[in-house]
Coordinates of C-alpha atoms and ligand atoms in Angstrom, one line a residue:
M1 CA -41.0 211.3 46.5
A2 CA -38.2 209.4 44.9
L3 CA -34.7 210.6 45.6
Y4 CA -33.5 213.1 43.0
D5 CA -37.1 213.8 41.9
E6 CA -38.4 215.7 44.8
T7 CA -40.6 218.8 44.4
Y8 CA -37.7 221.2 45.0
R9 CA -34.8 219.1 43.7
P10 CA -33.0 220.9 40.9
Q11 CA -32.9 218.6 37.9
F12 CA -29.8 219.9 36.1
H13 CA -28.0 221.8 38.8
F14 CA -25.8 219.9 41.3
T15 CA -27.1 219.1 44.7
P16 CA -25.8 216.5 47.2
K17 CA -27.9 213.5 47.7
T18 CA -28.5 214.5 51.3
N19 CA -27.6 217.2 53.8
W20 CA -25.9 220.6 53.7
T21 CA -23.5 221.9 51.1
N22 CA -21.9 225.3 50.5
D23 CA -18.7 226.1 48.5
P24 CA -17.5 224.1 45.5
N25 CA -13.9 222.9 46.3
G26 CA -11.0 221.1 44.7
L27 CA -12.2 221.6 41.1
M28 CA -10.0 219.7 38.7
C29 CA -10.2 217.7 35.6
Y30 CA -8.3 214.4 35.1
K31 CA -8.7 211.8 32.4
G32 CA -12.1 213.0 31.2
E33 CA -13.6 213.4 34.6
Y34 CA -14.5 216.7 36.2
H35 CA -14.1 216.5 39.9
L36 CA -16.4 218.6 42.1
F37 CA -15.6 218.5 45.8
L38 CA -18.0 220.4 48.1
Q39 CA -18.2 221.8 51.5
H40 CA -20.5 219.2 53.1
N41 CA -22.0 218.3 56.4
P42 CA -22.2 214.5 56.6
H43 CA -24.3 214.8 59.7
G44 CA -27.0 217.4 59.1
I45 CA -29.2 219.6 57.0
N46 CA -27.5 222.8 58.2
W47 CA -23.8 224.0 58.1
G48 CA -21.4 222.2 60.4
H49 CA -18.8 219.3 60.6
M50 CA -17.2 220.6 57.4
T51 CA -16.0 217.7 55.3
W52 CA -15.2 217.5 51.6
G53 CA -18.0 215.7 49.7
H54 CA -17.1 214.5 46.2
A55 CA -18.8 214.1 42.9
V56 CA -17.5 213.4 39.3
S57 CA -18.9 214.1 35.9
P58 CA -17.9 213.3 32.3
D59 CA -19.7 216.4 31.0
L60 CA -20.4 218.9 33.8
V61 CA -24.1 218.0 33.6
H62 CA -24.4 214.4 34.8
W63 CA -22.9 214.0 38.3
T64 CA -22.2 210.9 40.3
Q65 CA -21.7 211.5 44.0
L66 CA -18.8 209.4 45.5
D67 CA -17.8 208.8 49.1
H68 CA -16.6 211.7 51.2
A69 CA -13.0 212.6 50.3
I70 CA -11.5 214.5 53.3
Y71 CA -12.7 214.2 56.9
P72 CA -12.0 216.5 59.9
D73 CA -9.0 215.7 62.1
G74 CA -7.1 217.1 65.0
L75 CA -6.0 220.1 63.0
G76 CA -9.6 221.1 62.3
T77 CA -12.7 220.6 60.2
I78 CA -12.0 220.8 56.4
F79 CA -12.8 224.2 55.0
S80 CA -12.6 225.4 51.4
G81 CA -9.7 224.9 49.0
S82 CA -8.6 223.8 45.6
G83 CA -7.3 220.8 43.6
V84 CA -4.5 220.3 41.1
V85 CA -3.1 217.4 39.1
D86 CA 0.6 217.1 40.0
W87 CA 1.7 216.0 36.5
N88 CA 5.4 216.3 37.3
N89 CA 5.2 214.5 40.7
T90 CA 6.7 217.6 42.3
A91 CA 5.4 216.6 45.8
G92 CA 6.8 213.0 45.3
F93 CA 3.4 211.4 46.3
Q94 CA 3.1 209.3 43.1
T95 CA 3.1 205.5 43.6
G96 CA 1.7 204.1 40.4
D97 CA 1.0 205.0 36.8
E98 CA -1.8 207.5 37.5
A99 CA -0.8 211.1 38.0
V100 CA -1.4 212.3 41.6
L101 CA -4.3 214.5 42.4
V102 CA -3.7 216.9 45.2
C103 CA -6.2 218.8 47.2
I104 CA -5.1 221.9 49.2
Y105 CA -7.6 222.9 51.9
T106 CA -7.9 224.8 55.1
S107 CA -7.6 223.0 58.4
A108 CA -10.1 225.1 60.4
G109 CA -8.6 224.7 63.8
G110 CA -11.0 225.4 66.8
T111 CA -14.1 224.5 64.9
S112 CA -14.5 221.1 66.5
P113 CA -13.7 219.6 69.9
E114 CA -10.8 217.6 68.5
S115 CA -9.1 220.7 67.2
E116 CA -9.7 223.0 70.1
G117 CA -7.0 225.6 70.5
Q118 CA -5.6 225.1 67.0
P119 CA -5.4 228.0 64.5
F120 CA -6.5 228.0 60.9
T121 CA -3.7 226.5 58.7
Q122 CA -3.4 225.1 55.2
S123 CA -3.0 221.4 54.5
I124 CA -2.9 218.9 51.6
A125 CA -4.2 215.5 50.8
Y126 CA -3.4 213.3 47.7
S127 CA -4.9 210.5 45.7
N128 CA -3.1 207.9 43.5
D129 CA -6.3 206.4 42.2
R130 CA -8.1 209.1 40.2
G131 CA -9.5 210.6 43.3
R132 CA -11.3 207.5 44.7
T133 CA -9.3 207.4 48.0
W134 CA -7.4 210.2 49.7
T135 CA -4.4 210.3 52.1
K136 CA -3.5 213.3 54.2
H137 CA 0.1 214.4 53.9
E138 CA 1.9 213.5 57.2
G139 CA 3.7 216.9 57.3
N140 CA 0.4 218.9 57.5
P141 CA -0.1 221.8 57.8
V142 CA 2.0 222.9 54.9
L143 CA 1.4 226.6 55.6
G144 CA 1.1 227.8 59.2
H145 CA -1.2 230.4 60.6
I146 CA -0.7 234.0 59.4
V147 CA -3.6 236.1 60.5
G148 CA -7.2 235.8 61.7
S149 CA -9.2 233.0 60.0
N150 CA -6.8 232.9 57.0
R151 CA -8.3 230.3 54.6
D152 CA -9.5 229.0 51.2
P153 CA -6.2 228.3 49.3
K154 CA -6.4 228.3 45.5
V155 CA -3.4 226.7 43.9
L156 CA -2.3 226.8 40.3
W157 CA 0.8 225.7 38.3
H158 CA 2.6 228.8 37.0
E159 CA 4.3 227.5 33.8
P160 CA 6.8 230.3 33.1
T161 CA 8.3 230.2 36.6
Q162 CA 7.8 226.4 37.0
R163 CA 6.3 226.6 40.4
W164 CA 3.0 226.4 42.2
V165 CA 1.2 229.6 43.3
M166 CA -1.3 229.8 46.1
A167 CA -3.8 232.6 46.5
L168 CA -5.0 232.7 50.1
F169 CA -7.6 234.8 51.9
L170 CA -6.2 236.6 54.9
D171 CA -8.7 239.0 56.5
G172 CA -11.1 241.8 55.5
N173 CA -10.5 242.4 51.8
D174 CA -6.8 241.2 52.0
Y175 CA -5.3 238.2 50.3
A176 CA -1.7 237.0 49.8
F177 CA 0.1 234.9 47.2
F178 CA 2.6 232.2 48.0
G179 CA 5.0 230.2 45.8
S180 CA 6.2 226.6 46.2
P181 CA 8.3 224.1 44.1
D182 CA 6.5 221.1 45.7
L183 CA 3.2 222.0 47.3
K184 CA 4.8 221.5 50.7
D185 CA 7.1 224.5 51.2
W186 CA 5.5 227.9 50.7
T187 CA 7.1 231.4 50.5
R188 CA 5.1 234.6 50.5
L189 CA 5.2 236.4 47.2
C190 CA 2.9 239.4 47.3
D191 CA -0.2 240.8 48.9
V192 CA -3.4 241.7 47.0
H193 CA -6.3 243.9 48.2
I194 CA -9.7 243.9 46.5
E195 CA -12.7 246.1 47.5
G196 CA -15.9 244.3 48.1
A197 CA -14.5 240.8 48.3
S198 CA -13.4 238.4 51.0
E199 CA -12.9 234.6 51.2
C200 CA -12.4 232.0 48.4
P201 CA -9.9 233.6 46.0
D202 CA -9.4 232.4 42.4
L203 CA -6.6 233.4 40.0
F204 CA -6.4 232.6 36.3
E205 CA -5.2 233.9 33.0
L206 CA -7.6 234.5 30.0
P207 CA -7.1 235.7 26.5
V208 CA -8.9 239.0 25.6
D209 CA -11.4 238.6 22.8
G210 CA -10.0 235.2 22.1
D211 CA -6.5 236.5 21.3
P212 CA -3.8 234.2 22.9
A213 CA -1.2 236.9 22.4
N214 CA -3.1 239.3 24.6
T215 CA -4.0 238.0 28.0
K216 CA -5.0 239.3 31.4
W217 CA -5.0 237.7 34.8
V218 CA -8.2 237.7 36.7
F219 CA -8.1 237.8 40.5
W220 CA -11.4 236.9 42.1
G221 CA -13.1 236.9 45.5
A222 CA -16.1 235.0 46.8
S223 CA -18.6 237.9 46.2
G224 CA -17.9 237.7 42.5
N225 CA -15.9 241.0 42.5
Y226 CA -12.7 240.7 40.4
L227 CA -9.6 242.6 39.4
L228 CA -8.0 242.4 36.0
G229 CA -4.2 242.6 36.1
A230 CA -0.8 241.4 35.2
F231 CA 1.0 238.5 37.1
D232 CA 4.6 237.6 36.5
G233 CA 4.6 234.6 38.9
T234 CA 5.7 236.8 41.8
A235 CA 3.8 240.1 41.8
F236 CA 0.2 240.8 40.8
T237 CA -0.3 244.3 39.4
P238 CA -4.0 245.4 39.2
E239 CA -5.0 247.1 36.0
S240 CA -8.6 247.7 36.9
E241 CA -10.7 248.7 39.8
S242 CA -12.7 246.0 41.6
L243 CA -15.3 245.0 39.0
R244 CA -18.7 243.3 39.6
S245 CA -19.6 240.1 37.9
N246 CA -22.7 238.9 39.7
W247 CA -26.1 240.5 39.8
G248 CA -28.2 237.6 41.0
A249 CA -29.4 237.1 44.6
N250 CA -27.8 233.6 45.0
S251 CA -24.1 233.2 43.9
Y252 CA -21.1 233.0 46.1
A253 CA -17.7 231.4 46.4
A254 CA -17.3 230.5 42.7
Q255 CA -14.3 228.6 41.6
T256 CA -12.9 227.5 38.3
W257 CA -11.6 224.0 37.2
S258 CA -7.9 223.3 37.1
D259 CA -6.3 221.1 34.5
I260 CA -8.9 221.3 31.7
P261 CA -7.0 219.8 28.7
P262 CA -5.3 222.5 26.6
E263 CA -7.1 221.2 23.4
D264 CA -10.4 222.2 25.2
G265 CA -8.9 225.3 26.7
R266 CA -12.0 226.6 28.5
R267 CA -12.0 228.3 31.9
I268 CA -15.2 226.9 33.5
Q269 CA -16.7 228.1 36.8
I270 CA -19.3 226.9 39.2
A271 CA -20.7 228.7 42.3
W272 CA -22.7 228.0 45.4
M273 CA -26.2 229.4 45.1
A274 CA -26.0 230.7 48.7
K275 CA -29.2 231.4 50.6
G276 CA -31.6 229.2 48.5
E277 CA -34.4 227.6 50.3
Y278 CA -35.5 224.0 50.0
P279 CA -38.4 223.3 52.3
G280 CA -38.9 219.6 53.2
M281 CA -36.0 218.4 51.1
P282 CA -33.4 215.8 52.2
F283 CA -30.6 218.2 51.0
N284 CA -29.9 221.9 51.6
Q285 CA -28.3 224.3 49.0
Q286 CA -27.2 223.8 45.4
M287 CA -24.6 224.9 42.8
T288 CA -25.1 227.1 39.8
F289 CA -25.0 225.5 36.3
P290 CA -21.3 225.6 35.2
V291 CA -20.4 228.6 33.0
E292 CA -17.6 229.3 30.6
L293 CA -15.7 232.5 31.4
T294 CA -14.3 234.8 28.7
L295 CA -12.8 238.3 28.6
R296 CA -14.3 240.6 26.0
T297 CA -13.8 244.2 25.2
T298 CA -16.9 246.4 25.8
P299 CA -17.5 250.1 25.7
D300 CA -16.6 250.2 29.4
G301 CA -13.4 248.3 29.0
I302 CA -12.5 244.6 29.2
R303 CA -15.1 242.6 31.2
L304 CA -15.6 239.0 32.2
H305 CA -18.5 237.3 30.4
K306 CA -20.2 234.1 31.6
T307 CA -22.2 231.7 29.4
P308 CA -23.6 228.3 30.4
V309 CA -21.3 225.5 29.1
R310 CA -22.4 224.0 25.8
E311 CA -22.8 220.6 27.4
I312 CA -26.2 221.7 28.4
E313 CA -27.2 220.5 24.9
N314 CA -26.6 216.9 26.3
I315 CA -29.9 217.1 28.0
R316 CA -31.9 218.8 25.3
D317 CA -35.2 217.4 24.5
E318 CA -37.8 219.1 22.2
S319 CA -36.8 222.5 20.8
L320 CA -39.4 225.2 19.9
I321 CA -38.3 228.0 17.7
W322 CA -39.8 231.3 16.6
H323 CA -38.4 234.0 14.2
D324 CA -39.5 237.5 13.5
A325 CA -42.7 237.8 15.4
A326 CA -44.5 241.0 16.6
L327 CA -45.0 241.4 20.3
T328 CA -48.2 243.3 20.9
P329 CA -49.2 244.6 24.3
G330 CA -51.7 242.3 25.9
A331 CA -50.9 239.3 23.7
N332 CA -48.9 236.3 24.7
L333 CA -47.2 234.4 21.9
L334 CA -46.7 231.5 24.2
E335 CA -50.3 231.2 25.4
G336 CA -51.0 227.7 26.7
L337 CA -47.3 226.6 26.7
E338 CA -45.9 225.2 29.9
G339 CA -42.4 224.4 31.0
E340 CA -40.3 223.3 34.0
L341 CA -36.8 222.6 32.8
L342 CA -35.8 225.0 30.0
D343 CA -32.9 226.6 28.2
L344 CA -34.5 229.6 26.7
R345 CA -32.7 232.0 24.3
A346 CA -34.3 235.2 23.1
E347 CA -33.3 238.1 21.0
I348 CA -35.7 241.0 21.3
E349 CA -35.9 244.5 19.6
P350 CA -38.0 246.6 22.0
A351 CA -38.6 249.1 19.1
G352 CA -41.7 251.1 20.2
A353 CA -42.2 249.2 23.6
A354 CA -41.4 250.7 27.0
A355 CA -40.6 247.2 28.4
V356 CA -40.4 243.6 27.2
G357 CA -39.9 240.4 29.0
I358 CA -40.4 236.7 29.5
T359 CA -42.6 235.1 32.1
L360 CA -41.7 231.8 33.7
R361 CA -43.9 230.1 36.2
G362 CA -45.4 233.4 37.4
E363 CA -42.1 235.3 37.6
R364 CA -41.0 237.9 35.1
V365 CA -37.6 238.5 33.6
H366 CA -38.3 242.1 32.7
Y367 CA -36.4 244.6 30.5
D368 CA -37.1 248.3 31.0
V369 CA -36.0 250.2 28.0
A370 CA -35.7 253.7 29.6
S371 CA -33.3 252.5 32.3
A372 CA -31.7 249.8 30.2
T373 CA -31.9 247.3 33.0
V374 CA -33.1 243.7 33.3
S375 CA -34.7 242.5 36.5
S376 CA -35.4 239.1 37.8
L377 CA -36.7 237.9 41.1
G378 CA -35.9 241.1 42.9
T379 CA -32.4 242.0 41.5
E380 CA -31.5 244.2 38.7
A381 CA -28.6 244.4 36.2
P382 CA -27.5 246.9 33.5
L383 CA -28.1 245.7 30.0
P384 CA -27.6 248.3 27.2
L385 CA -29.3 247.7 23.9
E386 CA -26.9 246.5 21.2
D387 CA -28.0 247.5 17.7
G388 CA -31.4 248.2 19.3
R389 CA -31.7 244.7 20.7
I390 CA -31.1 242.6 23.8
R391 CA -30.2 238.9 24.0
L392 CA -31.3 236.8 26.9
Q393 CA -30.5 233.3 27.9
I394 CA -32.5 231.9 30.7
L395 CA -32.0 228.5 32.5
L396 CA -35.1 227.5 34.3
D397 CA -34.8 224.6 36.8
R398 CA -37.1 223.5 39.6
T399 CA -35.7 226.0 42.1
T400 CA -33.7 228.4 40.0
V401 CA -33.8 231.1 37.3
E402 CA -30.4 231.9 35.9
V403 CA -30.5 234.9 33.5
F404 CA -27.6 235.8 31.1
G405 CA -27.7 239.0 29.2
N406 CA -26.0 240.0 25.9
D407 CA -23.8 236.9 25.6
G408 CA -23.0 236.7 29.3
A409 CA -22.1 240.4 29.9
I410 CA -24.3 240.1 33.0
S411 CA -25.5 237.0 34.9
M412 CA -28.2 236.7 37.5
P413 CA -28.3 233.4 39.2
T414 CA -31.3 233.3 41.5
C415 CA -33.2 230.7 43.5
F416 CA -37.0 230.6 43.8
L417 CA -39.8 228.4 45.0
P418 CA -42.3 228.3 42.2
D419 CA -45.9 227.2 42.8
P420 CA -45.7 223.5 41.7
A421 CA -49.0 224.0 39.8
D422 CA -47.9 227.0 37.7
R423 CA -45.8 226.1 34.8
G424 CA -47.0 228.8 32.4
L425 CA -44.7 230.7 30.0
G426 CA -45.0 234.0 28.3
V427 CA -43.3 236.6 26.3
Y428 CA -44.6 240.2 26.4
A429 CA -44.2 243.8 25.4
E430 CA -45.6 246.8 27.3
G431 CA -46.4 250.4 26.2
G432 CA -46.0 249.7 22.4
E433 CA -45.1 247.0 19.9
A434 CA -41.7 245.1 20.0
R435 CA -40.2 242.7 17.7
L436 CA -39.2 239.2 18.7
V437 CA -36.2 238.6 16.5
S438 CA -35.8 235.0 17.6
L439 CA -36.9 232.8 20.4
E440 CA -35.6 229.3 21.1
I441 CA -37.1 227.2 23.9
H442 CA -35.2 224.0 24.5
R443 CA -36.9 221.7 26.9
L444 CA -34.4 219.8 29.0
R445 CA -34.4 216.4 30.5
S446 CA -33.5 215.7 34.1
A447 CA -29.7 215.0 34.4
W448 CA -30.4 212.5 37.1
R449 CA -32.4 210.1 34.9
R450 CA -29.7 208.9 32.6
T451 CA -29.2 205.1 32.7
E452 CA -25.4 205.3 33.1
H453 CA -26.1 207.3 36.2
S454 CA -28.9 205.2 37.6
A455 CA -26.5 204.0 40.3
V456 CA -26.9 207.4 41.8
A457 CA -30.4 208.2 40.7
L458 CA -32.0 205.0 42.1
S459 CA -29.9 204.2 45.1
P460 CA -31.7 203.9 48.4
P461 CA -32.3 205.0 51.1
R462 CA -34.6 207.9 50.5
G463 CA -34.0 210.8 52.7
G464 CA -37.1 212.7 51.7
P465 CA -40.0 213.8 54.0
Ligands
FRU501 C1 -17.3 230.7 52.2 C2 -16.7 230.0 53.4 C3 -15.2 229.8 53.3 C4 -14.9 228.7 54.2 C5 -16.1 227.8 54.1 C6 -16.6 227.1 55.3 O1 -18.6 230.4 52.0 O2 -17.0 230.8 54.6 O3 -14.5 231.0 53.6 O4 -13.7 228.0 54.0 O5 -17.2 228.7 53.6 O6 -17.6 226.2 55.0

């Protein structure tokens, strides 16, 4: 098995070349490169020795893994955190013409022999060469221990108050915000509590229904539960209960990219597909495909929506398209078709059917009309009919099925281990006839096979079994 082409190697979802990964860290964009740092174990296939791995991409689809960025030291192993571009050189780290990239991470004291007896604190490291080499700040930690295993600093630049804001996980379902002029001196601003979430906070502002004059702040915890609210740079005022954004079995610790240029303006998120299994593989764990986040008004109120970033079109191969077909119980319009890497988009009017769905490699993405729910690989999400129809987008990769319903109103990222021999596809109706309004099946190419990225795709040694 060639590296990056193994049986259970996702072909358009990020995995490290070898060994364990969990949370995405330090997401930032600088000069056309998306940086993805990752919790990584340089020494083994299971969690441990937490170090920041590093990959870059021009388009969120094709990734090149670079050297590890931040290694454990006497303050601790390197737990999760975030990254920002210090455009105004507020920290004074800049030495050349490039803006400084700064990573803010948890020094997890006591998780290694070298850091025995140290508490969990927050530290920073910076790069003057577009993220290729990293230097730890000599005054680390920049924020001392507060409580428990406080961790996972998420930092953003708050333009109206001209200062940095850090959201930090404290303990239980409690978080706190801190403010700083220079990323080094931090003052506590406010506390935030969110039911059903711990660890890995995120905080960002989004327009509602695309209206820049009407924005809400989203406060996010690792489980994917979030609060909508107002944030004035000091206090966060929740305006919703804790809302759920994730219905899949494998999504945790999602983070969004900082410093995406304003002319692009998207808020893009990626998550760890926690608990996936990869038997016999040289790596362990993977990320979701990046999604664009938007806030849209629904009958239940304003809700986050997630849709795969449009750059997925960069790996499109053949497209098969159907319009206006009848789905009759017992028949399969896709009889004989096979697929392994797909971006499938369907609009279905169940009409007289009790259930409709799509089959992929022996698994069903199943819509039950009476309960208005969609289920996939053991989890279930609410999906009301809109004008009598549902819209589904399904990303199929070697080890994952990611389902998005009604333009991202629900998302279900789930890992699976398909039978390598079963690549069958189907679309079905049960208990009556339904109408397939449209179906697009876009076959995708492996993101690892692009010549510009062959340095990654072809580099030895193989770690496979
Ligand atoms: C979330 C988490 C973080 C921590 C990191 C350690 O998955 O537990 O809270 O910083 O993983 O790897």
